[in-house]
XYZ file of C-alpha atoms in Angstrom:
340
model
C -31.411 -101.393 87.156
C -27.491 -101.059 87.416
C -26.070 -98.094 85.228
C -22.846 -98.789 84.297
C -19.975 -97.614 85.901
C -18.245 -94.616 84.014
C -14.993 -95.929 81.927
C -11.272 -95.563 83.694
C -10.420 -93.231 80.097
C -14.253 -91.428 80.216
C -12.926 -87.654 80.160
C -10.423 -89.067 76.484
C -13.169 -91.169 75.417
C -16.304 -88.589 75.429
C -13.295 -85.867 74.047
C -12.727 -88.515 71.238
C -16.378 -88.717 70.329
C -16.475 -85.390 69.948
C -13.291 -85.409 67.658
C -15.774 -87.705 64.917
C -18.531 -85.089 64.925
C -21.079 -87.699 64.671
C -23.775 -87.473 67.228
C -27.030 -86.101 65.736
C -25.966 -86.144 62.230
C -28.555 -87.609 59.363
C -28.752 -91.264 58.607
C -25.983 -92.257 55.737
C -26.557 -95.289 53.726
C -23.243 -96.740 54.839
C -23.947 -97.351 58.433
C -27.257 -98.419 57.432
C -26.038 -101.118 55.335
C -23.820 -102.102 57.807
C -26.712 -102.508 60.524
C -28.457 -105.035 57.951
C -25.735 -106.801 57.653
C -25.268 -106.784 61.577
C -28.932 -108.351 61.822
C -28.489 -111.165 59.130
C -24.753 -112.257 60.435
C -26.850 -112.573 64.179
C -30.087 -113.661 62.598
C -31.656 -111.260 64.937
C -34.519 -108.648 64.728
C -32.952 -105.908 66.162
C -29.359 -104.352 65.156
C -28.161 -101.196 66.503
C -24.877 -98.378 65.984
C -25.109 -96.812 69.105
C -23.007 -93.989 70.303
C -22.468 -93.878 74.161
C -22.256 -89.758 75.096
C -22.089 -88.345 78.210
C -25.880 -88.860 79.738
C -27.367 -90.579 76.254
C -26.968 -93.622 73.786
C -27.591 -92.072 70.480
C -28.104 -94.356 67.639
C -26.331 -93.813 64.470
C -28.080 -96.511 62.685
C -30.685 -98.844 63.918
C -33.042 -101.886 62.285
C -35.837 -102.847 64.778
C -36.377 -100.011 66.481
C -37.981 -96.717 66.458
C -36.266 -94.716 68.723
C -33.297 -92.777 68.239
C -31.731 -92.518 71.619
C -32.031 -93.633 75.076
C -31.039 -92.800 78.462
C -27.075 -93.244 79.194
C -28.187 -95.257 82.598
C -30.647 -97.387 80.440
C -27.801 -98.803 77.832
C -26.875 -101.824 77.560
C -23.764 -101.103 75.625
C -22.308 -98.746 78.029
C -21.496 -101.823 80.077
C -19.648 -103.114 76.677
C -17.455 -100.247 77.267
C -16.092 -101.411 80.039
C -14.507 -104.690 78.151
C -13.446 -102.597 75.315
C -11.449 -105.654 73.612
C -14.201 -108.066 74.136
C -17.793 -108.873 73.199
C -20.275 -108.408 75.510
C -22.903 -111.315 75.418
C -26.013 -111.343 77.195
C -27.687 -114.518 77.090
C -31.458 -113.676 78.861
C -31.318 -109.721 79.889
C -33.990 -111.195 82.398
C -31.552 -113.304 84.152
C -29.002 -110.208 84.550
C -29.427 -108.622 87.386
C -27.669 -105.496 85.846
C -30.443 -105.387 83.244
C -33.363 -107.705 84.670
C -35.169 -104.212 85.842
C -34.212 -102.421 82.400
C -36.779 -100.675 80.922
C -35.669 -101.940 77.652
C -36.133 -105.133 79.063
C -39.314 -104.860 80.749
C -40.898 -103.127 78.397
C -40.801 -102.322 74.340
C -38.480 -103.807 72.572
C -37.781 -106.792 74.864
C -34.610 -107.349 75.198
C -33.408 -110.804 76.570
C -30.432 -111.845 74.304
C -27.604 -108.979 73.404
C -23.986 -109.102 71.663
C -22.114 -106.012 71.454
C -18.877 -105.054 69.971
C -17.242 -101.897 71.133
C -16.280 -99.286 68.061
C -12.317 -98.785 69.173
C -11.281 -95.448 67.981
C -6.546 -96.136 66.896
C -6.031 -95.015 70.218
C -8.228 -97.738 72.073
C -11.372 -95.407 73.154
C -14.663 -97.191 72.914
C -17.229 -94.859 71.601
C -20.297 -97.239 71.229
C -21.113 -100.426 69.907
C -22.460 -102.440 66.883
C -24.914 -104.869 68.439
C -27.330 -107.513 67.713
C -30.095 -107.912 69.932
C -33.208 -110.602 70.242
C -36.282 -110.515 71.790
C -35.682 -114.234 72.694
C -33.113 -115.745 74.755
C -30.296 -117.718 73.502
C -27.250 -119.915 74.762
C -24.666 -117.587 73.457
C -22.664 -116.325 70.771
C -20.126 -118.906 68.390
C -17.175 -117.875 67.139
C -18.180 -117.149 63.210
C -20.268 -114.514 64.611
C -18.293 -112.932 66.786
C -15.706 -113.134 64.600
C -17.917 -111.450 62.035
C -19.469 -108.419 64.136
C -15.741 -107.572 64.968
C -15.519 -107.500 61.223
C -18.529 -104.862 60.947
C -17.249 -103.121 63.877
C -13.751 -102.308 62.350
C -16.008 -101.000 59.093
C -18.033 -98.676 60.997
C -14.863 -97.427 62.872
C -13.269 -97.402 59.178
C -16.275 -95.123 58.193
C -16.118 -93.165 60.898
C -12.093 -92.643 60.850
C -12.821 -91.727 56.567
C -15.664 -88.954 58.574
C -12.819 -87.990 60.317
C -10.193 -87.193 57.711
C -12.537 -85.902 55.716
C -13.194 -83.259 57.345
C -10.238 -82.299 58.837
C -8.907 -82.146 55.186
C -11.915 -80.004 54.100
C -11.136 -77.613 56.810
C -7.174 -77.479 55.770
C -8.495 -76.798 52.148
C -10.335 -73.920 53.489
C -7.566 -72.324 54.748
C -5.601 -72.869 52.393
C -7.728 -70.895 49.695
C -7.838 -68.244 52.351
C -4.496 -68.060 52.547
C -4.077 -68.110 49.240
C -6.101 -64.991 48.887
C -5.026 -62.829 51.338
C -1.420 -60.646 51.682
C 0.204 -62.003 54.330
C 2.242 -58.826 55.223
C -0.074 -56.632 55.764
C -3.206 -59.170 56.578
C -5.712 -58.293 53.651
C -6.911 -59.370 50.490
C -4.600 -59.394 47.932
C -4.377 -59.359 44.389
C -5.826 -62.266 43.208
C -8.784 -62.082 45.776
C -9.303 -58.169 44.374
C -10.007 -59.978 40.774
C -12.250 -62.499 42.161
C -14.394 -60.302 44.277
C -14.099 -57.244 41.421
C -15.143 -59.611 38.834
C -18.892 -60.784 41.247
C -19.210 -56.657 41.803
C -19.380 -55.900 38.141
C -21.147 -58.662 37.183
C -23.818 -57.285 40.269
C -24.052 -54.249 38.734
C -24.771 -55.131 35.152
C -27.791 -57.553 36.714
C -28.809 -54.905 39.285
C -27.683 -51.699 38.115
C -26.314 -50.110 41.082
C -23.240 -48.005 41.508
C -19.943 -49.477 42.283
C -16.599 -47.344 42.870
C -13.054 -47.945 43.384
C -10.200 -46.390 45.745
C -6.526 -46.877 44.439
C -4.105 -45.773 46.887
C -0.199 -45.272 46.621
C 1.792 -44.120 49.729
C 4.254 -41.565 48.924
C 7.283 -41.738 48.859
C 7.146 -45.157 50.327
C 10.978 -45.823 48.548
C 12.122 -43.005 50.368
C 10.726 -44.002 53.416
C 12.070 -47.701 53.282
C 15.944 -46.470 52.393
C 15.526 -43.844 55.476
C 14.028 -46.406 58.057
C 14.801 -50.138 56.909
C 12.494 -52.899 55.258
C 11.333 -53.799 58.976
C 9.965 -50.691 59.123
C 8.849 -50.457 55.458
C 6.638 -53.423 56.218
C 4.977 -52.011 59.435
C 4.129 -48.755 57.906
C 2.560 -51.340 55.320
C 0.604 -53.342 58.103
C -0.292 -49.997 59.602
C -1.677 -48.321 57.047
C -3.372 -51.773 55.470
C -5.473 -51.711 59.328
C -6.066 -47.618 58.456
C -8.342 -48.819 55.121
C -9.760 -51.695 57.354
C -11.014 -49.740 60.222
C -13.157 -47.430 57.824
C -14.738 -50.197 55.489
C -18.316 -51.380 55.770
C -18.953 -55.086 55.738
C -19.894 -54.923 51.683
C -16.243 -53.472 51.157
C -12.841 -54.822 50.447
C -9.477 -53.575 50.957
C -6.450 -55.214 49.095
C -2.751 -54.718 48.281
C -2.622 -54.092 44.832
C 0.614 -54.820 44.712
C 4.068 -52.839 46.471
C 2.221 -49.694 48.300
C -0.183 -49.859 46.362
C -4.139 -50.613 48.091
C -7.196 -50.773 46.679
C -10.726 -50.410 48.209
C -13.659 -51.726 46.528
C -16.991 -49.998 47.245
C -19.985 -51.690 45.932
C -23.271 -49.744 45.917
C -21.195 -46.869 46.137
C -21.490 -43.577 43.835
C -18.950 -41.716 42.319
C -19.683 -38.914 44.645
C -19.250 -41.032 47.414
C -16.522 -42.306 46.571
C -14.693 -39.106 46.258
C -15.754 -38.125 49.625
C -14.625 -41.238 51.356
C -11.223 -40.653 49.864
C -10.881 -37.203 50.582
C -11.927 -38.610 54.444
C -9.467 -41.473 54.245
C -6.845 -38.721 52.917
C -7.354 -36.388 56.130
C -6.801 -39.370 58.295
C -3.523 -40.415 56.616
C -2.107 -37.032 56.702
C -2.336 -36.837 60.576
C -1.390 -40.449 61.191
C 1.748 -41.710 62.203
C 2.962 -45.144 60.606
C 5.834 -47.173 62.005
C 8.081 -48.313 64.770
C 9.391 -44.479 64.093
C 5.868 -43.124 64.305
C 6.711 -40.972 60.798
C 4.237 -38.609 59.114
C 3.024 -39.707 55.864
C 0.534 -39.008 52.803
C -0.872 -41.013 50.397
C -2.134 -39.996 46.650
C -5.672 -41.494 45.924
C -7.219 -42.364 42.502
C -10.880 -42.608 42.317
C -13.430 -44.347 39.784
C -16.678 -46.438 39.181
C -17.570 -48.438 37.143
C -19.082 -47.487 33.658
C -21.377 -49.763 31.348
C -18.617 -48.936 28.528
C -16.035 -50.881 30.695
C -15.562 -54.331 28.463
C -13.656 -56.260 31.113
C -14.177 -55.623 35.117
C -10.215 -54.504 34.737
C -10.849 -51.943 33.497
C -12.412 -50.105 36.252
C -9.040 -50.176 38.252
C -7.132 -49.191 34.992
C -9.358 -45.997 35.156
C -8.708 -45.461 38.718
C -4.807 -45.657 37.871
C -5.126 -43.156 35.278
C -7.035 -41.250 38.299
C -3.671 -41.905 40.869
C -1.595 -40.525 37.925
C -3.124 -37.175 37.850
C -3.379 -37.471 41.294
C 0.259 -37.680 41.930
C 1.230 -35.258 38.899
C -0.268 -32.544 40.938
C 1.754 -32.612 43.870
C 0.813 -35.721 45.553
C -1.493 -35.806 49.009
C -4.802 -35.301 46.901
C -7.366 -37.147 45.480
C -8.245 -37.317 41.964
C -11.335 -38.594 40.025
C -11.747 -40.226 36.920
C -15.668 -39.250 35.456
């Protein structure tokens, strides 16, 4: 048995197999269809996808056979890939002697006659094939056939190119909607992500009953800070002090940027009690910080609050904790205060 020599563009093609994100996926009705068709334009029993990876030809759809994969040095169609802009024919595999000792040939299915059609990715990589194959011999291959595999071979490679795109634009989606909840100054969630989690945390407790609490923080005399030291500056202090929340925050919680130097951390499962000693924590740990390119001294007033089975609207547990940062900064800022 002659295995087929490896392809002068192997390392692009195998990287441009990968690219598709096919191998091993679940049969699709689509290439299915396509594989039925394959049989009836050859009038033969067997009709294979195939997908030639590194050491294996995987089979995206097949008609004829059971299998779903063979051994790279066993295929057939990895020889195809070698002609990538022409059909391989195989008149009697028997008479071949690069596929007279095949195991495919030798033994179940019985191959003798083969046509194969390399799948050409736009940039002229041949991934597999689309093939018809007979368990007789044959003369050849005329031209309305070949002419119409090439046809199903530019619709599986149209299928596979739609794969493609598809997910690529799925994953660009994705990060769009993260991007367009998080603050991109200072890295966390931000207000519109606050809402959206606040609104699943309240709705959590109502089901569940369990405690849920909220930390409003404002930085003061941020103003002050930003005319002495520059916006530049401003902004770091904001990053910095965004990362301060972070570091402290179980995987449950959320910090966000309520809005100007303003944060918010969400604490679900989280008692009042708690909450206030988190905050009083989080306080201590502000006060001896140091926040920007200037490595400045700051302190931060922090409202506290949980959420209450009177609340109407899941709003309305930050508007308690900012009636909480209100007192808190009316006594002197630097301190945490607690709305029952």
């Amino acid at each position: 048995m002659s295995a087929a020599p490896l392809a002068h563009d192997e390392a692009a093609r195998l990287a441009a197999l990968r690219d598709y994100a096919i191998l091993d996926t679940a049969p699709e009705p689509a290439y299915d269809e396509l594989v039925r068709l394959a049989a009836c334009v050859g009038r033969t029993p067997i009709a294979l996808i195939t997908l030639v990876d590194a050491e294996r030809q995987w089979f995206k759809a097949r008609l004829g056979i059971n299998h779903c994969e063979t051994a790279r040095e066993q295929s057939i169609c990895a020889h195809a890939l070698l002609t990538p802009d022409q059909v391989l024919v195989v008149p009697d595999a028997t008479q071949d002697p690069r596929f007279a000792d095949n195991p495919a040939v030798t033994g179940d299915p019985g191959v003798r006659f083969y046509a194969g059609v390399p799948l050409l990715t736009p940039a002229g990589h041949a991934l597999g094939t689309i093939c018809v194959v007979d368990t007789v011999a044959r003369d050849g291959l005329d031209a309305q056939t070949r002419d119409a595999l090439g046809t199903l071979a530019r619709s599986v490679m149209a299928q596979l190119e739609l794969r493609r795109v598809s997910r690529e634009l799925a994953a660009v989606n994705a990060h769009l909607l993260k991007l367009s909840f998080l603050d991109r100054p200072t890295g966390v969630a931000n207000r519109r992500a606050l809402y959206a989690r606040l609104e699943e945390e309240v709705s959590r407790s109502r089901r569940h009953d369990v405690p849920l609490a909220v930390l409003l923080f404002d930085i003061d005399h941020f103003r002050a800070f930003n005319d002495q030291q520059g916006h530049l500056n401003g902004d770091q202090l904001l990053r910095e002090f965004a990362q301060l929340l972070y570091k402290r925050l179980r995987q449950s919680d959320l910090v966000a940027r309520y809005g100007g130097d303003e944060f918010v951390v969400l604490l679900p499962e989280t008692t009042l009690e708690g909450a206030r000693q988190l905050a009083e924590r989080y306080r201590e740990r502000i006060e001896q910080g140091r926040f920007g390119a200037a490595g400045c001294a700051v302190t931060a007033s922090i409202g506290v609050a949980h959420w209450l089975p009177r609340h109407e609207a899941a709003k309305d547990v930050l508007a308690a904790a900012d009636a909480a940062l209100h007192a808190a900064k009316r006594s002197g800022c630097n301190c945490v205060a607690v709305m029952p």
